[in-house]
Amino acid sequence: MPTVLEFVQAAKGLHEKLVRMMAEGLGLESEAFLRRLLTPEIRIRGKFYPLLPEGTEVGPNLPHSDPFATTLLCDTASGLEVISADTWVQVQSVPNGFIVNVGNQIEILSNGKFKSIRHRAGRNENKERLSLACFCSPENDAVIAPLEEMLVNGQQPKYRTVRYADYFKSFVTKGVNECKISEE
Ligand SMILES: O=C(O)CCC(=O)C(=O)O
Ligand SMILES: [Fe+2]
Protein backbone atom coordinates (compact mmCIF):
# COMPACT_ATOMS: atom_id res chain seq x y z
CA MET A 1 0.00 0.00 0.00
CA PRO A 2 1.39 3.47 -0.78
CA THR A 3 2.94 5.12 2.25
CA VAL A 4 0.50 8.07 2.42
CA LEU A 5 -2.53 5.76 2.41
CA GLU A 6 -0.94 3.64 5.10
CA PHE A 7 -0.35 6.76 7.19
CA VAL A 8 -3.95 7.93 6.74
CA GLN A 9 -5.28 4.49 7.74
CA ALA A 10 -3.13 4.52 10.87
CA ALA A 11 -4.24 8.09 11.73
CA LYS A 12 -7.87 7.03 11.34
CA GLY A 13 -7.28 4.11 13.72
CA LEU A 14 -5.67 6.40 16.27
CA HIS A 15 -8.49 8.96 15.97
CA GLU A 16 -11.12 6.26 16.56
CA LYS A 17 -9.23 4.88 19.53
CA LEU A 18 -8.90 8.35 21.09
CA VAL A 19 -12.56 9.19 20.53
CA ARG A 20 -13.60 5.91 22.17
CA MET A 21 -11.38 6.73 25.15
CA MET A 22 -12.87 10.23 25.40
CA ALA A 23 -16.37 8.78 25.51
CA GLU A 24 -15.35 6.27 28.17
CA GLY A 25 -13.68 9.08 30.11
CA LEU A 26 -17.08 10.74 30.43
CA GLY A 27 -18.66 7.48 31.54
CA LEU A 28 -20.40 7.00 28.17
CA GLU A 29 -20.53 3.89 26.05
CA SER A 30 -17.31 3.72 24.00
CA GLU A 31 -19.10 4.11 20.64
CA ALA A 32 -21.21 7.08 21.79
CA PHE A 33 -19.24 9.73 19.84
CA LEU A 34 -18.30 7.56 16.86
CA ARG A 35 -21.91 6.60 16.29
CA ARG A 36 -22.69 10.29 15.65
CA LEU A 37 -19.55 11.08 13.68
CA LEU A 38 -20.31 8.21 11.27
CA THR A 39 -17.37 7.19 9.07
CA PRO A 40 -14.44 9.48 9.88
CA GLU A 41 -12.89 11.41 7.00
CA ILE A 42 -9.19 12.13 7.27
CA ARG A 43 -7.39 14.91 5.44
CA ILE A 44 -3.73 15.63 5.87
CA ARG A 45 -1.96 18.93 5.40
CA GLY A 46 1.73 19.64 5.58
CA LYS A 47 3.10 23.08 6.35
CA PHE A 48 6.66 24.32 6.16
CA TYR A 49 7.74 27.23 8.34
CA PRO A 50 11.18 28.41 7.16
CA LEU A 51 13.76 29.98 9.40
CA LEU A 52 13.59 33.65 8.50
CA PRO A 53 16.35 36.25 8.77
CA GLU A 54 16.15 38.25 11.97
CA GLY A 55 13.85 41.26 11.70
CA THR A 56 11.68 39.75 8.93
CA GLU A 57 8.10 40.98 9.20
CA VAL A 58 5.53 38.18 9.09
CA GLY A 59 1.74 38.37 9.27
CA PRO A 60 -0.10 37.25 12.40
CA ASN A 61 -0.97 33.58 12.88
CA LEU A 62 -4.73 33.46 13.23
CA PRO A 63 -6.00 32.04 16.50
CA HIS A 64 -8.72 29.48 15.89
CA SER A 65 -10.26 26.26 17.08
CA ASP A 66 -10.39 23.38 14.61
CA PRO A 67 -13.80 22.64 13.09
CA PHE A 68 -13.13 18.89 12.99
CA ALA A 69 -13.62 16.13 15.60
CA THR A 70 -9.91 15.82 16.38
CA THR A 71 -6.66 17.02 14.86
CA LEU A 72 -3.57 14.83 15.17
CA LEU A 73 -0.45 16.87 14.62
CA CYS A 74 3.18 15.86 14.27
CA ASP A 75 5.93 18.40 13.86
CA THR A 76 9.70 18.57 13.66
CA ALA A 77 10.08 21.48 16.07
CA SER A 78 7.88 23.31 18.56
CA GLY A 79 5.72 26.11 17.14
CA LEU A 80 2.08 25.40 17.94
CA GLU A 81 0.70 27.64 20.68
CA VAL A 82 -2.43 27.14 22.77
CA ILE A 83 -4.26 29.61 24.95
CA SER A 84 -4.13 28.84 28.65
CA ALA A 85 -5.41 31.31 31.26
CA ASP A 86 -5.28 34.13 28.66
CA THR A 87 -1.64 33.39 27.86
CA TRP A 88 -0.20 31.80 24.73
CA VAL A 89 1.81 28.71 25.67
CA GLN A 90 4.06 26.87 23.23
CA VAL A 91 3.35 23.15 22.92
CA GLN A 92 6.49 21.03 23.11
CA SER A 93 7.11 19.04 19.94
CA VAL A 94 7.07 15.28 20.66
CA PRO A 95 9.55 13.31 18.51
CA ASN A 96 7.69 10.38 16.89
CA GLY A 97 4.54 11.43 18.73
CA PHE A 98 1.33 13.32 18.07
CA ILE A 99 -0.15 16.44 19.59
CA VAL A 100 -3.92 15.91 19.83
CA ASN A 101 -6.34 18.84 19.52
CA VAL A 102 -9.91 18.25 20.56
CA GLY A 103 -12.00 19.84 17.79
CA ASN A 104 -15.34 21.64 17.75
CA GLN A 105 -17.42 18.54 16.97
CA ILE A 106 -16.33 16.76 20.15
CA GLU A 107 -16.99 19.93 22.14
CA ILE A 108 -20.55 20.01 20.77
CA LEU A 109 -21.23 16.28 21.25
CA SER A 110 -19.94 16.44 24.83
CA ASN A 111 -22.02 19.60 25.46
CA GLY A 112 -18.86 21.49 26.39
CA LYS A 113 -17.27 18.92 28.70
CA PHE A 114 -14.36 18.66 26.27
CA LYS A 115 -13.10 22.05 25.11
CA SER A 116 -11.96 22.60 21.57
CA ILE A 117 -8.61 24.21 22.18
CA ARG A 118 -7.97 27.69 20.79
CA HIS A 119 -4.58 27.66 19.13
CA ARG A 120 -2.35 29.31 16.59
CA ALA A 121 0.45 27.88 14.55
CA GLY A 122 3.80 29.46 14.18
CA ARG A 123 7.40 29.28 13.29
CA ASN A 124 10.11 28.13 15.62
CA GLU A 125 12.49 31.01 16.35
CA ASN A 126 15.57 28.83 16.09
CA LYS A 127 14.98 26.27 13.38
CA GLU A 128 12.83 25.54 10.39
CA ARG A 129 9.68 23.64 11.15
CA LEU A 130 7.60 21.09 9.29
CA SER A 131 4.15 20.17 10.57
CA LEU A 132 1.81 17.47 9.35
CA ALA A 133 -1.78 17.76 10.55
CA CYS A 134 -4.37 14.98 10.22
CA PHE A 135 -7.82 16.56 10.31
CA CYS A 136 -10.35 13.93 11.42
CA SER A 137 -13.88 15.00 10.49
CA PRO A 138 -17.34 13.54 10.78
CA GLU A 139 -19.02 12.41 7.60
CA ASN A 140 -20.67 15.31 5.71
CA ASP A 141 -24.19 14.09 6.56
CA ALA A 142 -23.45 13.53 10.25
CA VAL A 143 -25.88 15.43 12.48
CA ILE A 144 -23.97 16.90 15.38
CA ALA A 145 -25.69 17.95 18.61
CA PRO A 146 -25.05 17.51 22.32
CA LEU A 147 -25.55 13.82 23.15
CA GLU A 148 -28.70 13.05 25.11
CA GLU A 149 -26.57 11.23 27.67
CA MET A 150 -24.91 14.59 28.41
CA LEU A 151 -28.25 16.25 29.11
CA VAL A 152 -28.96 14.81 32.52
CA ASN A 153 -29.76 16.53 35.81
CA GLY A 154 -31.38 19.46 34.03
CA GLN A 155 -28.39 20.22 31.76
CA GLN A 156 -29.50 22.25 28.72
CA PRO A 157 -27.87 21.90 25.30
CA LYS A 158 -25.26 24.64 24.90
CA TYR A 159 -24.98 24.22 21.13
CA ARG A 160 -27.47 24.04 18.34
CA THR A 161 -27.83 21.00 16.08
CA VAL A 162 -25.82 21.18 12.86
CA ARG A 163 -25.23 19.03 9.81
CA TYR A 164 -21.47 18.79 9.53
CA ALA A 165 -21.21 19.85 5.87
CA ASP A 166 -23.26 23.00 6.58
CA TYR A 167 -21.19 23.78 9.65
CA PHE A 168 -17.96 23.42 7.71
CA LYS A 169 -19.22 25.60 4.86
CA SER A 170 -20.12 28.34 7.31
CA PHE A 171 -16.71 27.98 8.96
CA VAL A 172 -14.94 28.44 5.64
CA THR A 173 -17.20 31.34 4.60
CA LYS A 174 -16.83 33.31 7.82
CA GLY A 175 -13.14 32.61 8.26
CA VAL A 176 -11.58 30.82 11.19
CA ASN A 177 -10.94 33.99 13.11
CA GLU A 178 -14.54 35.17 13.16
CA CYS A 179 -16.24 31.93 14.15
CA LYS A 180 -17.40 31.03 17.62
CA ILE A 181 -18.18 27.35 18.11
CA SER A 182 -21.84 27.93 18.90
CA GLU A 183 -22.37 29.98 15.72
CA GLU A 184 -20.39 27.85 13.29
O1 LIG B 1 1.05 23.85 11.69
C1 LIG B 1 0.57 23.78 12.83
O2 LIG B 1 1.28 23.77 13.84
C2 LIG B 1 -0.91 23.65 13.07
C3 LIG B 1 -1.75 24.20 11.96
C4 LIG B 1 -3.18 24.37 12.37
O3 LIG B 1 -3.51 24.73 13.48
C5 LIG B 1 -4.22 24.11 11.39
O4 LIG B 1 -3.88 23.89 10.20
O5 LIG B 1 -5.41 24.10 11.76
FE1 LIG C 1 -5.66 24.43 13.75
PDB file of N, CA and C and ligand atoms in Angstrom, residues 64-66 71 80 101 119 135, ligand 2:
ATOM      1  N   HIS A  64      -7.497  30.165  16.300  1.00  0.00           N
ATOM      2  CA  HIS A  64      -8.724  29.476  15.885  1.00  0.00           C
ATOM      3  C   HIS A  64      -8.884  28.194  16.677  1.00  0.00           C
ATOM      4  N   SER A  65     -10.078  27.623  16.595  1.00  0.00           N
ATOM      5  CA  SER A  65     -10.257  26.257  17.079  1.00  0.00           C
ATOM      6  C   SER A  65     -10.616  25.432  15.845  1.00  0.00           C
ATOM      7  N   ASP A  66     -10.206  24.177  15.826  1.00  0.00           N
ATOM      8  CA  ASP A  66     -10.388  23.382  14.608  1.00  0.00           C
ATOM      9  C   ASP A  66     -11.840  22.911  14.486  1.00  0.00           C
ATOM     10  N   THR A  71      -7.808  16.801  15.747  1.00  0.00           N
ATOM     11  CA  THR A  71      -6.662  17.023  14.858  1.00  0.00           C
ATOM     12  C   THR A  71      -5.469  16.320  15.495  1.00  0.00           C
ATOM     13  N   LEU A  80       3.508  25.252  17.651  1.00  0.00           N
ATOM     14  CA  LEU A  80       2.083  25.404  17.944  1.00  0.00           C
ATOM     15  C   LEU A  80       1.936  26.083  19.309  1.00  0.00           C
ATOM     16  N   ASN A 101      -5.389  17.745  19.240  1.00  0.00           N
ATOM     17  CA  ASN A 101      -6.337  18.837  19.525  1.00  0.00           C
ATOM     18  C   ASN A 101      -7.744  18.264  19.532  1.00  0.00           C
ATOM     19  N   HIS A 119      -6.026  27.770  19.382  1.00  0.00           N
ATOM     20  CA  HIS A 119      -4.580  27.658  19.134  1.00  0.00           C
ATOM     21  C   HIS A 119      -4.169  28.510  17.946  1.00  0.00           C
ATOM     22  N   PHE A 135      -6.529  16.023   9.895  1.00  0.00           N
ATOM     23  CA  PHE A 135      -7.819  16.564  10.307  1.00  0.00           C
ATOM     24  C   PHE A 135      -8.854  15.445  10.231  1.00  0.00           C
TER      25      PHE A 135
HETATM   26 FE    FE B   2      -5.659  24.428  13.747  1.00  0.00          FE
END
